[in-house]
């Protein structure tokens, strides 16, 4: 009994003091000793003086005075070594304890060298490449004074109506986890004190990608088993990779806003996952808990702190109410000390406590930003992100000798090439497709015509243009634009039409219920097809689109997302065949919005539809088949790959052992190409309804024409685990089927059995 009491007391001490398994840092403890309650609360305050893009209706005021008073722990929206030095000086030279600031930024897909949007990058299935882009982003951002990044965004989403699918890695927890890890490693590398690395933030914890109706900021409701198996793994992967901070999401979970959700921020993140960094809110998400119905500003601020939130972004609820809450006994000073300690520890990890000006080297921007190598990487990354959806009559690649009609509202556009959420990039540096075509095929005959507006709907255009003109509606009539384009098309050998979404038609607060190509452009495409000329569509979008009509047309379709600063060159590389496309979709594309959510890993039902044909009393629709228009993992090449000799080297797997599933892949075409070889399993009998298929491994290989390679995937019990109804991570014995191919829509090839010892 005595021992029991002692250990309870010890645990209480651990809980109250926030003592983690990690060691205390003397420099941080010494600072905390000296700090007043107000100064500790000041560390929990994150402000933006403006200058960047505000993603809420509030921008901070009197930032300078607040920094001097020691009321600010970090700022964002400020860059350049000079401005960052000034900001640090305000803190270091004027505040009582001279504690430097965290300097945050949204470096989502590159800093000044803008890479393809994240959904595009994920389509490369190339983790080394993704890591490299994050490394370059960190090098450029730190050269410009940034030490803390609000990326990676790892929210799984199966809903293309939600505009922020553009910022993530798609629908799959396994692939999403690999991407999360690669990005954290790229930003942070192995040492955060190095001047070329910055602290990463995994966001948005949690489930932000599953809002009801695909409407941004909407509520989320999901079972624990679905969370653990299908949505949480990428956040956990980032934590396991050592991510320095975590950002909470705007949505609620089990009815409690994530920003004030103790189960999420303490029980799961800290206790179950062992996270030892700090947690920051999203933009005013503490204050937004008032609208969620959680009380007044003092209530929600106390609730968030007690739940495990350490830093309050922009809303200043912590700054203005926490002291009062301490005085009233609603929060303890220890809870505030714990949060302040985590912020100071982050500053220590970055080496800021020793050298506040380490990211203020004025010589670096010139040397490190937008270098030739960085732009080359951006071009390469873009080519790797493109997905050849369909190649009717091999219209692609186009011969450099052909007479080309380059048509479409995005064919000679600069303002949409970077894609959404590239606030640090400069769209004026991006290469339009027309320019890229001329660069790559200088002797070819290319005639350009706009052909259509992105949309003719002025009210819609206004909503898309909040950050500047992305949709420009021509003074010329739609008919005039169309007739000009048709004339150009008729006089050409081949038509390349660059069509799709403006960059801000996806991204934050850009949900759509109609995810087709806008009607103005659909009309253009129909008319171009009627000319009888070979037509290739170069499609741009930040999300999967409903292109059912276009897939039925005799056209080729190359999906290029929003490709980044080297857009035009990269598109020309692939259209002219200098680079063979190899991207694969990381989100299923629906036949229509009514099919959403449609994703490859859906769990089994009791009335499965055995075929694509409608059958009464089976789970299917009267009007469309169950399968998506284009499945996860899909993507063609200018060459062909043949899979053979697919086998497992054993019929049984014992815990502690491994077996190998292998396949021979042969390039049967005439040019070299890359293929993403994918391995899926299906757990035939288990205590929770299993996914029909689950990706457990993949490898991207290069094959010369005629070449064959054998790809081997070792499988261990770890690959077969899932969270059961007690949320234990287990593999249950029994039969597992396996599927191998270049798409999730691949055939079952065999099975093996997991046996107990
Ligand atoms: C709101 C967004 O949800 C988040 O992703 C971003 O990091 C912050 N704004 C800061 O800009």
XYZ file of C-alpha atoms and ligand atoms in Angstrom:
768
model
C 0.000 0.000 0.000
C 2.850 2.294 0.926
C 4.606 1.556 -2.357
C 1.405 2.122 -4.287
C 0.958 5.571 -2.735
C 4.546 6.427 -3.446
C 4.271 5.536 -7.092
C 0.984 7.424 -7.432
C 2.669 10.453 -5.905
C 5.582 10.073 -8.289
C 3.268 9.803 -11.286
C 1.367 12.865 -10.126
C 4.635 14.713 -9.857
C 5.503 13.659 -13.402
C 2.120 14.770 -14.667
C 2.094 18.100 -12.860
C 5.610 19.046 -13.741
C 5.171 17.907 -17.336
C 8.383 15.968 -16.946
C 8.925 13.903 -20.062
C 11.223 11.009 -20.584
C 13.704 13.361 -22.216
C 16.362 15.145 -20.237
C 15.925 18.666 -18.984
C 18.096 21.252 -20.718
C 20.022 23.333 -18.168
C 19.988 26.450 -20.366
C 16.202 26.240 -20.654
C 15.702 25.507 -16.964
C 17.887 28.455 -16.019
C 15.753 30.734 -18.174
C 12.515 29.358 -16.756
C 13.826 30.036 -13.247
C 14.163 33.697 -14.109
C 10.894 34.112 -15.973
C 7.802 35.808 -14.617
C 4.388 34.320 -15.317
C 3.804 37.025 -17.950
C 7.074 36.210 -19.685
C 6.196 32.531 -19.795
C 2.799 33.352 -21.286
C 4.582 35.615 -23.801
C 6.483 32.593 -25.145
C 3.156 30.949 -25.980
C 2.113 33.781 -28.264
C 2.598 33.533 -32.048
C 1.855 36.620 -34.135
C 2.013 37.755 -37.725
C 2.712 41.367 -38.498
C 1.291 40.887 -42.007
C 3.241 40.908 -45.208
C 2.419 37.288 -45.918
C -0.987 35.962 -46.810
C -3.374 36.068 -43.871
C -5.506 32.949 -43.724
C -8.040 34.342 -41.343
C -9.777 37.638 -40.870
C -7.394 38.858 -38.143
C -3.858 40.243 -38.464
C -1.795 41.010 -35.370
C -1.368 44.578 -34.131
C 1.471 46.320 -32.256
C 3.756 43.390 -32.879
C 6.901 45.417 -32.344
C 5.847 46.699 -28.939
C 4.717 43.245 -27.899
C 8.047 41.689 -28.877
C 9.927 44.316 -26.878
C 7.714 43.648 -23.888
C 8.499 39.916 -24.019
C 4.951 39.093 -25.063
C 5.828 37.130 -28.185
C 7.430 33.705 -28.636
C 7.399 33.623 -32.420
C 6.269 35.426 -35.539
C 5.511 34.449 -39.125
C 5.103 36.316 -42.382
C 8.486 38.025 -42.006
C 11.457 37.113 -44.196
C 14.886 38.231 -45.478
C 18.000 38.137 -43.300
C 17.748 41.863 -42.635
C 14.119 41.881 -41.499
C 14.620 38.758 -39.432
C 17.690 40.290 -37.778
C 15.634 43.380 -36.952
C 12.903 41.243 -35.456
C 15.405 39.226 -33.423
C 17.024 42.429 -32.217
C 13.692 43.668 -30.944
C 13.469 40.552 -28.816
C 17.121 40.072 -27.908
C 18.064 43.670 -27.188
C 14.817 44.988 -25.762
C 12.949 42.303 -23.904
C 14.068 41.695 -20.314
C 15.471 38.208 -20.890
C 16.434 38.642 -24.551
C 14.902 35.362 -25.723
C 15.034 35.048 -29.534
C 11.956 34.391 -31.665
C 10.833 31.440 -33.689
C 10.458 32.697 -37.265
C 7.728 30.679 -38.956
C 6.515 30.385 -42.523
C 4.281 28.317 -44.767
C 6.852 26.706 -47.040
C 4.498 24.153 -48.515
C 6.006 23.104 -51.856
C 9.269 24.956 -52.075
C 10.300 28.390 -50.905
C 11.208 30.622 -53.860
C 11.900 27.662 -56.115
C 8.341 26.398 -56.220
C 7.928 22.676 -56.744
C 4.701 20.997 -57.893
C 1.802 21.094 -55.446
C 2.159 18.340 -52.808
C -0.566 16.147 -54.330
C 1.469 16.250 -57.544
C 4.761 15.538 -55.776
C 3.206 12.545 -54.046
C 2.264 11.198 -57.496
C 5.968 10.700 -58.192
C 6.012 7.931 -55.556
C 9.681 8.871 -55.252
C 10.555 9.418 -51.601
C 14.162 10.431 -52.266
C 12.948 13.101 -54.652
C 10.350 14.371 -52.186
C 12.992 14.518 -49.467
C 15.305 16.419 -51.791
C 12.633 19.024 -52.550
C 12.115 19.524 -48.802
C 15.873 19.860 -48.316
C 16.090 22.523 -50.992
C 13.057 24.296 -49.539
C 14.797 24.345 -46.149
C 18.029 25.644 -47.621
C 16.259 28.496 -49.391
C 13.932 29.377 -46.509
C 16.680 29.392 -43.888
C 18.777 31.576 -46.203
C 15.900 34.020 -45.987
C 15.685 33.920 -42.200
C 13.044 31.238 -41.607
C 13.731 28.653 -38.899
C 10.341 26.997 -38.471
C 8.096 25.623 -41.209
C 4.338 24.920 -41.207
C 4.698 21.761 -43.287
C 4.228 18.847 -43.973
C 0.465 18.734 -44.291
C -0.322 15.024 -44.074
C -4.113 15.011 -43.830
C -5.486 11.924 -45.566
C -8.420 12.783 -47.767
C -10.848 10.782 -49.852
C -12.906 13.792 -50.798
C -11.846 15.756 -53.873
C -14.497 18.373 -53.161
C -12.198 19.530 -50.355
C -9.798 22.053 -51.907
C -6.933 21.276 -49.572
C -6.380 17.828 -51.062
C -3.886 19.817 -53.172
C -1.660 20.207 -50.103
C -1.507 16.563 -49.075
C -0.417 13.178 -50.347
C -3.812 11.725 -51.154
C -5.977 8.937 -49.819
C -3.653 6.260 -48.501
C -2.243 5.967 -44.984
C 0.790 3.881 -45.962
C 1.923 6.100 -48.830
C 1.018 9.179 -46.789
C 3.265 7.966 -43.982
C 6.227 7.513 -46.326
C 5.733 11.027 -47.692
C 5.381 12.489 -44.172
C 8.651 10.891 -43.110
C 10.504 11.985 -46.252
C 9.414 15.581 -45.793
C 10.310 15.775 -42.117
C 13.715 14.272 -42.883
C 14.227 16.712 -45.733
C 13.377 19.811 -43.685
C 15.117 18.824 -40.465
C 17.793 16.384 -41.659
C 19.774 14.981 -38.779
C 20.629 18.207 -36.978
C 18.364 21.186 -36.432
C 21.221 23.394 -35.314
C 22.670 23.371 -38.842
C 21.971 26.642 -40.642
C 20.405 24.851 -43.642
C 17.745 23.005 -41.693
C 14.474 24.207 -40.244
C 12.007 22.770 -37.793
C 9.049 21.027 -39.439
C 5.425 21.098 -38.266
C 3.172 18.199 -39.031
C -0.384 19.371 -39.609
C -3.253 19.432 -39.112
C -3.784 17.133 -36.133
C -6.128 15.593 -36.797
C -8.531 14.328 -39.462
C -8.788 17.739 -41.111
C -9.062 15.982 -44.499
C -12.383 14.351 -43.650
C -14.805 17.279 -43.303
C -18.472 16.493 -43.875
C -19.461 17.246 -47.456
C -15.878 18.146 -48.376
C -16.533 21.666 -47.081
C -13.460 23.295 -45.553
C -13.460 23.809 -41.763
C -16.516 21.578 -41.423
C -17.069 19.079 -38.626
C -15.560 15.601 -38.695
C -16.977 12.429 -37.218
C -15.212 9.120 -37.415
C -14.834 5.874 -35.487
C -11.649 5.338 -33.498
C -10.748 2.246 -35.500
C -11.060 4.137 -38.768
C -8.955 6.977 -37.365
C -6.217 4.682 -36.161
C -6.093 2.510 -39.264
C -6.780 4.963 -42.056
C -6.171 8.576 -40.977
C -3.707 8.845 -38.093
C -0.675 6.899 -39.408
C 0.926 9.804 -41.359
C 0.881 12.110 -38.300
C 2.423 9.333 -36.269
C 5.035 8.715 -38.961
C 6.045 12.378 -38.747
C 6.282 12.129 -34.956
C 8.367 8.964 -35.266
C 10.631 10.820 -37.706
C 11.275 13.423 -34.988
C 9.116 16.309 -36.198
C 9.676 19.344 -33.957
C 6.139 20.670 -33.765
C 2.546 19.728 -34.426
C -0.267 22.030 -35.574
C -3.823 21.359 -34.504
C -6.710 21.327 -36.956
C -9.796 23.517 -37.162
C -12.282 20.645 -36.914
C -13.698 18.824 -33.948
C -13.059 15.195 -33.074
C -15.713 13.318 -31.133
C -17.386 16.691 -30.659
C -14.358 18.388 -29.097
C -12.391 20.886 -31.215
C -8.920 19.500 -31.942
C -7.288 22.616 -30.472
C -8.852 21.890 -27.075
C -8.981 18.126 -27.306
C -7.123 16.551 -24.405
C -7.551 13.028 -25.699
C -5.868 14.060 -28.946
C -3.113 16.373 -27.703
C -2.136 14.602 -24.522
C -3.410 11.033 -24.325
C -2.676 10.185 -27.953
C 0.079 12.546 -29.065
C 2.202 12.722 -25.940
C 1.393 9.623 -23.967
C 0.741 7.075 -26.663
C 3.049 8.412 -29.380
C 5.727 9.908 -27.102
C 5.846 13.286 -28.857
C 8.267 15.643 -27.085
C 8.071 18.788 -29.204
C 5.504 21.584 -28.984
C 1.954 21.965 -30.253
C 0.790 25.120 -32.024
C -2.796 26.004 -32.840
C -3.912 26.832 -36.359
C -4.724 30.436 -37.248
C -7.065 31.711 -34.472
C -8.289 28.175 -33.848
C -8.293 28.805 -30.079
C -10.710 31.722 -30.526
C -12.770 29.672 -32.984
C -13.617 27.307 -30.157
C -16.013 30.037 -29.032
C -18.012 29.578 -32.242
C -17.703 25.823 -31.731
C -19.688 26.371 -28.537
C -16.977 25.808 -25.915
C -17.379 29.027 -23.922
C -15.826 32.495 -23.904
C -12.227 33.408 -24.720
C -11.007 32.738 -21.196
C -12.779 29.359 -21.122
C -11.442 28.195 -24.483
C -7.902 29.404 -23.817
C -7.776 27.538 -20.513
C -9.325 24.488 -22.134
C -6.739 24.498 -24.957
C -3.772 24.897 -22.603
C -5.017 22.158 -20.306
C -5.608 19.901 -23.307
C -1.947 20.202 -24.288
C -1.723 23.180 -26.629
C 1.520 25.136 -26.178
C 1.327 28.004 -28.625
C -1.579 30.170 -29.740
C -1.441 31.355 -33.368
C -2.597 34.957 -33.839
C -5.684 34.870 -31.628
C -3.983 36.080 -28.405
C -6.389 34.229 -26.165
C -3.434 32.879 -24.197
C -1.828 36.305 -23.929
C -4.956 38.052 -22.746
C -6.597 35.506 -20.451
C -4.165 32.954 -19.024
C -2.872 35.141 -16.212
C -6.416 35.713 -15.018
C -7.062 31.978 -15.224
C -4.018 31.324 -13.019
C -5.220 33.903 -10.514
C -8.630 32.266 -10.443
C -7.097 28.827 -10.064
C -8.438 27.579 -13.385
C -5.006 26.744 -14.721
C -1.827 26.253 -12.780
C 1.435 28.087 -13.270
C 3.037 24.645 -13.778
C 0.869 24.067 -16.834
C 2.101 27.335 -18.290
C 5.701 26.522 -17.377
C 5.369 23.196 -19.178
C 4.201 24.888 -22.367
C 6.868 27.614 -22.137
C 9.510 24.954 -21.575
C 8.512 23.260 -24.820
C 8.846 26.503 -26.779
C 12.238 27.227 -25.231
C 13.372 23.679 -25.929
C 12.486 24.188 -29.596
C 14.601 27.344 -29.632
C 17.391 25.384 -28.015
C 17.103 22.599 -30.624
C 17.470 25.215 -33.351
C 20.529 26.678 -31.665
C 18.791 30.040 -31.321
C 19.531 30.385 -27.623
C 23.243 30.376 -28.454
C 23.056 32.411 -31.655
C 19.842 34.345 -32.308
C 21.177 35.662 -35.626
C 22.191 32.381 -37.196
C 19.509 32.719 -39.867
C 20.420 36.311 -40.672
C 23.352 35.850 -43.004
C 22.911 38.456 -45.726
C 25.259 36.595 -48.047
C 23.043 33.531 -48.255
C 19.978 34.477 -50.333
C 22.045 35.253 -53.409
C 23.973 31.996 -53.019
C 21.210 29.625 -51.973
C 17.925 30.815 -53.456
C 16.624 30.047 -56.944
C 19.918 28.585 -58.043
C 20.228 26.836 -61.377
C 20.393 23.474 -59.556
C 17.263 24.250 -57.563
C 15.337 25.159 -60.700
C 16.605 21.994 -62.364
C 15.288 19.980 -59.440
C 11.942 21.768 -59.754
C 11.782 20.857 -63.425
C 12.700 17.251 -62.765
C 10.237 16.995 -59.861
C 7.464 18.362 -62.057
C 8.099 15.823 -64.818
C 7.991 13.072 -62.191
C 4.656 14.269 -60.840
C 2.782 14.116 -64.156
C 0.371 11.256 -64.663
C -0.509 9.994 -68.124
C -4.179 9.189 -67.618
C -4.905 8.018 -71.135
C -3.059 7.958 -74.471
C -5.560 7.612 -77.299
C -3.815 6.528 -80.510
C -0.508 7.545 -78.916
C -1.098 11.220 -79.626
C 1.573 11.684 -76.964
C 4.458 12.174 -77.233
C 4.175 14.865 -79.890
C 6.857 15.141 -82.547
C 8.975 18.285 -82.401
C 8.524 18.448 -86.166
C 4.733 18.601 -86.026
C 2.709 21.721 -86.659
C 1.233 22.287 -83.224
C -1.846 24.188 -82.157
C -1.251 25.127 -78.547
C -4.668 26.058 -77.238
C -6.292 26.848 -73.925
C -6.627 29.378 -71.116
C -3.669 27.845 -69.260
C -1.430 27.498 -72.330
C 0.188 30.897 -72.021
C -0.491 31.648 -68.384
C 1.948 32.579 -65.663
C -0.256 33.346 -62.703
C -1.511 29.795 -62.131
C 1.630 27.722 -62.663
C 2.863 27.736 -59.040
C -0.347 26.274 -57.668
C -2.123 27.029 -54.460
C -0.344 27.942 -51.221
C 2.911 29.166 -52.700
C 2.980 32.483 -50.817
C 6.777 32.649 -50.810
C 7.102 31.979 -54.538
C 6.932 34.588 -57.281
C 4.600 33.669 -60.110
C 6.416 36.064 -62.433
C 9.382 33.687 -62.390
C 7.338 30.754 -63.644
C 7.641 29.407 -67.163
C 4.396 29.421 -69.176
C 3.700 26.374 -71.326
C 4.103 28.302 -74.593
C 7.550 29.482 -73.529
C 8.500 25.951 -72.462
C 7.423 24.587 -75.847
C 9.598 27.150 -77.603
C 12.539 26.381 -75.304
C 12.380 22.644 -75.878
C 11.381 22.635 -79.540
C 12.832 25.895 -80.886
C 12.448 24.835 -84.512
C 8.891 23.617 -84.274
C 5.876 25.449 -85.650
C 3.664 26.381 -82.717
C 0.605 28.583 -82.936
C -1.121 29.654 -79.753
C -4.731 30.637 -79.147
C -6.476 31.082 -75.812
C -9.677 29.402 -77.009
C -11.700 29.976 -73.842
C -11.659 31.628 -70.464
C -10.918 29.436 -67.440
C -14.522 30.233 -66.602
C -17.027 32.703 -67.994
C -18.682 33.049 -64.606
C -17.649 36.458 -63.265
C -19.050 35.863 -59.776
C -17.083 32.614 -59.491
C -13.951 34.301 -60.881
C -14.175 36.991 -58.222
C -14.099 34.386 -55.443
C -11.081 32.687 -56.997
C -9.216 35.966 -57.422
C -8.936 36.951 -53.741
C -5.110 36.711 -53.796
C -4.791 38.451 -57.181
C -5.979 37.728 -60.705
C -5.895 34.014 -61.423
C -8.928 33.941 -63.690
C -8.917 36.684 -66.292
C -12.015 36.928 -68.391
C -11.148 38.170 -71.845
C -12.742 41.279 -73.370
C -13.301 39.158 -76.442
C -16.468 37.074 -76.538
C -16.315 33.318 -75.834
C -17.347 32.700 -79.470
C -14.594 34.842 -80.833
C -12.015 33.013 -78.666
C -13.393 29.672 -79.776
C -13.443 30.453 -83.491
C -9.863 31.684 -83.405
C -8.747 28.483 -81.675
C -10.625 26.263 -84.136
C -8.991 28.046 -87.053
C -5.559 27.434 -85.504
C -6.472 23.814 -84.755
C -7.683 23.110 -88.303
C -4.411 24.387 -89.719
C -2.287 22.137 -87.468
C -1.178 18.493 -87.323
C -1.925 18.102 -83.649
C -3.738 20.022 -80.930
C -2.332 20.371 -77.409
C -4.986 21.923 -75.171
C -3.898 23.165 -71.741
C -7.019 23.243 -69.616
C -8.284 22.808 -66.060
C -8.443 24.673 -62.792
C -6.941 28.005 -61.860
C -4.570 27.555 -58.929
C -6.981 29.058 -56.396
C -9.860 26.839 -57.477
C -8.300 24.395 -55.044
C -6.490 24.978 -51.744
C -7.754 26.491 -48.516
C -11.385 27.613 -48.409
C -11.782 26.443 -52.013
C -14.202 23.539 -51.824
C -16.275 22.702 -54.894
C -19.397 20.602 -55.361
C -18.914 20.461 -59.112
C -15.445 19.143 -59.809
C -15.670 19.032 -63.581
C -13.558 21.138 -65.910
C -15.476 24.445 -66.120
C -18.106 24.495 -68.870
C -16.342 27.225 -70.877
C -13.400 24.865 -71.364
C -15.489 21.722 -71.854
C -17.111 23.427 -74.789
C -13.686 24.253 -76.226
C -12.535 20.637 -75.831
C -15.690 19.284 -77.554
C -15.213 21.609 -80.492
C -11.504 20.837 -80.798
C -12.292 17.122 -80.924
C -14.849 17.737 -83.677
C -12.078 19.114 -85.937
C -10.878 15.514 -86.233
C -7.317 16.512 -85.393
C -5.404 14.437 -82.843
C -5.939 16.111 -79.471
C -3.867 15.883 -76.292
C -5.216 17.508 -73.153
C -2.653 18.832 -70.713
C -4.762 19.016 -67.606
C -4.020 21.182 -64.575
C -5.792 20.933 -61.249
C -5.230 20.843 -57.526
C -7.573 17.899 -57.033
C -8.971 14.847 -58.796
C -11.562 16.044 -61.298
C -14.655 14.418 -62.714
C -13.478 13.990 -66.302
C -15.907 11.226 -67.263
C -16.901 13.070 -70.447
C -13.308 13.714 -71.536
C -12.225 10.119 -70.786
C -14.859 8.971 -73.297
C -13.492 11.252 -75.996
C -10.798 10.249 -78.501
C -8.124 12.302 -76.717
C -4.934 11.732 -74.739
C -4.805 13.209 -71.233
C -1.695 14.172 -69.271
C -2.436 15.298 -65.707
C 0.107 17.943 -64.646
C -1.439 19.337 -61.417
C 0.016 22.814 -60.902
C 3.639 22.103 -61.762
C 5.556 24.939 -60.072
C 8.108 27.450 -61.272
C 9.412 25.278 -64.139
C 5.923 24.395 -65.382
C 6.333 25.083 -69.088
C 9.723 23.436 -69.460
C 8.628 20.332 -67.567
C 5.419 19.994 -69.565
C 7.371 20.374 -72.808
C 9.869 17.725 -71.632
C 7.049 15.219 -71.285
C 4.803 16.273 -74.172
C 7.742 15.992 -76.601
C 8.890 12.714 -75.073
C 12.274 13.834 -73.730
C 10.992 12.514 -70.419
C 8.699 9.492 -70.222
C 5.857 10.077 -67.720
C 5.820 7.770 -64.708
C 3.551 9.356 -62.084
C 0.741 7.374 -60.494
C -2.398 8.788 -58.912
C -2.416 8.983 -55.126
C -6.152 9.690 -55.007
C -8.889 7.925 -56.916
C -10.731 10.031 -59.488
C -14.517 9.647 -59.233
C -16.988 9.114 -62.065
C -19.125 11.867 -60.557
C -19.400 13.706 -57.229
C -22.180 11.389 -56.109
C -19.634 8.569 -55.857
C -17.535 10.427 -53.265
C -15.938 9.066 -51.165
C -14.501 6.553 -53.581
C -11.124 5.043 -52.666
C -9.355 1.778 -53.258
C -9.054 0.708 -49.622
C -12.752 0.573 -48.761
C -13.678 -2.060 -46.214
C -15.668 -5.132 -47.069
C -19.464 -5.249 -46.932
C -21.862 -8.154 -46.465
C -23.348 -7.722 -49.925
C -20.400 -7.124 -52.211
C -21.052 -6.541 -55.899
C -19.316 -9.385 -57.710
C -18.931 -7.481 -60.997
C -19.321 -3.985 -62.377
C -22.811 -4.926 -63.672
C -25.715 -3.765 -61.526
C -27.259 -6.473 -59.375
C -30.303 -6.046 -57.161
C -29.633 -6.385 -53.416
C -25.904 -5.910 -53.832
C -24.008 -2.820 -52.797
C -23.946 -0.814 -56.014
C -25.568 2.112 -57.829
C -28.259 2.096 -60.506
C -26.433 4.652 -62.599
C -22.663 4.102 -62.355
C -20.378 1.177 -61.508
C -18.683 1.074 -58.087
C -15.175 1.485 -59.445
C -13.738 4.977 -59.730
C -13.124 6.534 -63.111
C -9.380 6.277 -62.458
C -8.069 4.224 -59.550
C -5.383 5.005 -56.990
C -2.027 3.892 -58.356
C -3.058 4.396 -61.984
C -0.694 6.031 -64.452
C 0.492 5.065 -67.923
C 3.831 5.389 -69.675
C 4.945 5.886 -73.276
C 6.214 2.327 -73.021
C 4.542 -0.851 -71.719
C 5.367 -3.018 -68.757
C 4.588 -6.675 -68.432
C 4.335 -8.394 -65.061
C 5.211 -12.089 -64.821
C 6.378 -14.752 -62.348
C 4.460 -13.144 -59.482
C 4.871 -15.365 -56.442
C 5.429 -15.717 -52.734
C 8.415 -17.843 -51.732
C 6.413 -19.510 -48.980
C 2.816 -20.386 -48.276
C 3.212 -19.615 -44.604
C 4.637 -16.805 -42.537
C 5.612 -17.256 -38.912
C 5.856 -14.326 -36.522
C 9.473 -13.284 -36.408
C 10.121 -14.635 -39.926
C 9.650 -13.045 -43.294
C 8.607 -14.190 -46.727
C 9.284 -12.607 -50.083
C 6.724 -11.688 -52.699
C 8.376 -11.094 -56.019
C 7.555 -10.198 -59.575
C 9.420 -9.908 -62.816
C 8.707 -6.681 -64.698
C 9.666 -6.302 -68.343
C 9.709 -3.188 -70.470
C 8.112 -4.507 -73.663
C 8.175 -1.193 -75.503
C 10.758 0.712 -77.469
C 11.826 3.384 -75.013
C 13.127 3.474 -71.458
C 10.626 4.061 -68.690
C 9.953 3.957 -64.977
C 7.317 1.864 -63.293
C 5.939 2.007 -59.757
C 5.508 -1.635 -58.761
C 2.844 -1.923 -56.060
C 2.071 -4.679 -53.539
C -1.338 -4.901 -51.886
C -2.748 -7.408 -49.418
C -6.199 -8.431 -48.264
C -6.647 -9.958 -44.831
C -9.287 -12.637 -45.449
C -10.514 -13.152 -41.913
C -10.031 -10.793 -39.019
C -11.829 -9.312 -36.048
C -12.627 -6.029 -37.862
C -13.929 -5.762 -41.420
C -10.732 -5.538 -43.498
C -9.974 -3.226 -46.424
C -10.548 -4.942 -49.756
C -6.955 -4.043 -50.582
C -4.176 -2.391 -48.637
C -0.919 -1.059 -50.020
C 1.999 -2.437 -48.008
C 4.991 -1.815 -50.279
C 6.061 -0.245 -53.569
C 9.209 0.303 -55.564
C 9.905 2.609 -58.464
C 12.185 1.024 -61.045
C 13.880 2.107 -64.293
C 13.792 -0.232 -67.247
C 15.496 0.114 -70.599
C 13.607 -1.187 -73.648
C 13.469 -4.970 -73.496
C 14.968 -5.028 -70.006
C 13.516 -7.114 -67.155
C 13.986 -6.734 -63.432
C 12.818 -8.822 -60.532
C 11.361 -6.797 -57.695
C 11.323 -8.449 -54.281
C 9.172 -7.307 -51.399
C 10.048 -8.840 -48.036
C 6.900 -9.218 -45.909
C 6.955 -9.535 -42.131
C 4.245 -9.626 -39.516
C 4.667 -5.847 -39.099
C 3.211 -5.328 -42.582
C 0.071 -7.237 -41.614
C -0.799 -5.329 -38.467
C -3.859 -3.196 -37.842
C -5.570 -1.548 -34.855
C -8.275 -3.831 -33.444
C -11.360 -2.681 -31.544
C -9.260 -2.245 -28.376
C -6.896 -0.127 -30.499
C -4.140 -2.676 -30.020
C -1.776 -2.958 -32.983
C -1.983 -6.610 -33.949
C -1.680 -9.098 -36.773
C -4.223 -11.886 -36.568
C -3.372 -15.337 -37.886
C -5.032 -16.583 -41.062
C -4.953 -16.218 -44.811
C -3.775 -13.111 -46.646
C -4.260 -12.616 -50.375
C -1.752 -10.578 -52.312
C -2.019 -8.426 -55.420
C 0.840 -7.041 -57.492
C 0.793 -4.572 -60.358
C 1.187 -1.049 -61.624
C -2.190 0.131 -60.271
C -4.429 -0.613 -57.291
C -6.788 -2.177 -59.802
C -4.567 -5.259 -60.092
C -5.459 -8.909 -59.868
C -5.129 -11.256 -56.918
C -2.022 -13.382 -57.456
C -1.954 -15.789 -54.566
C -2.086 -16.057 -50.831
C -0.106 -17.025 -47.761
C -1.048 -17.837 -44.200
C 0.160 -16.182 -41.035
C 0.606 -18.965 -38.501
C 1.208 -18.859 -34.775
C 4.558 -20.228 -33.581
C -4.155 28.341 -41.811
C -3.823 27.019 -42.409
O -4.831 26.073 -42.097
C -2.471 26.467 -41.962
O -2.182 25.331 -42.748
C -1.406 27.500 -42.071
O -0.164 26.960 -41.671
C -1.789 28.690 -41.237
N -3.037 29.237 -41.740
C -0.723 29.784 -41.194
O -0.646 30.455 -42.385
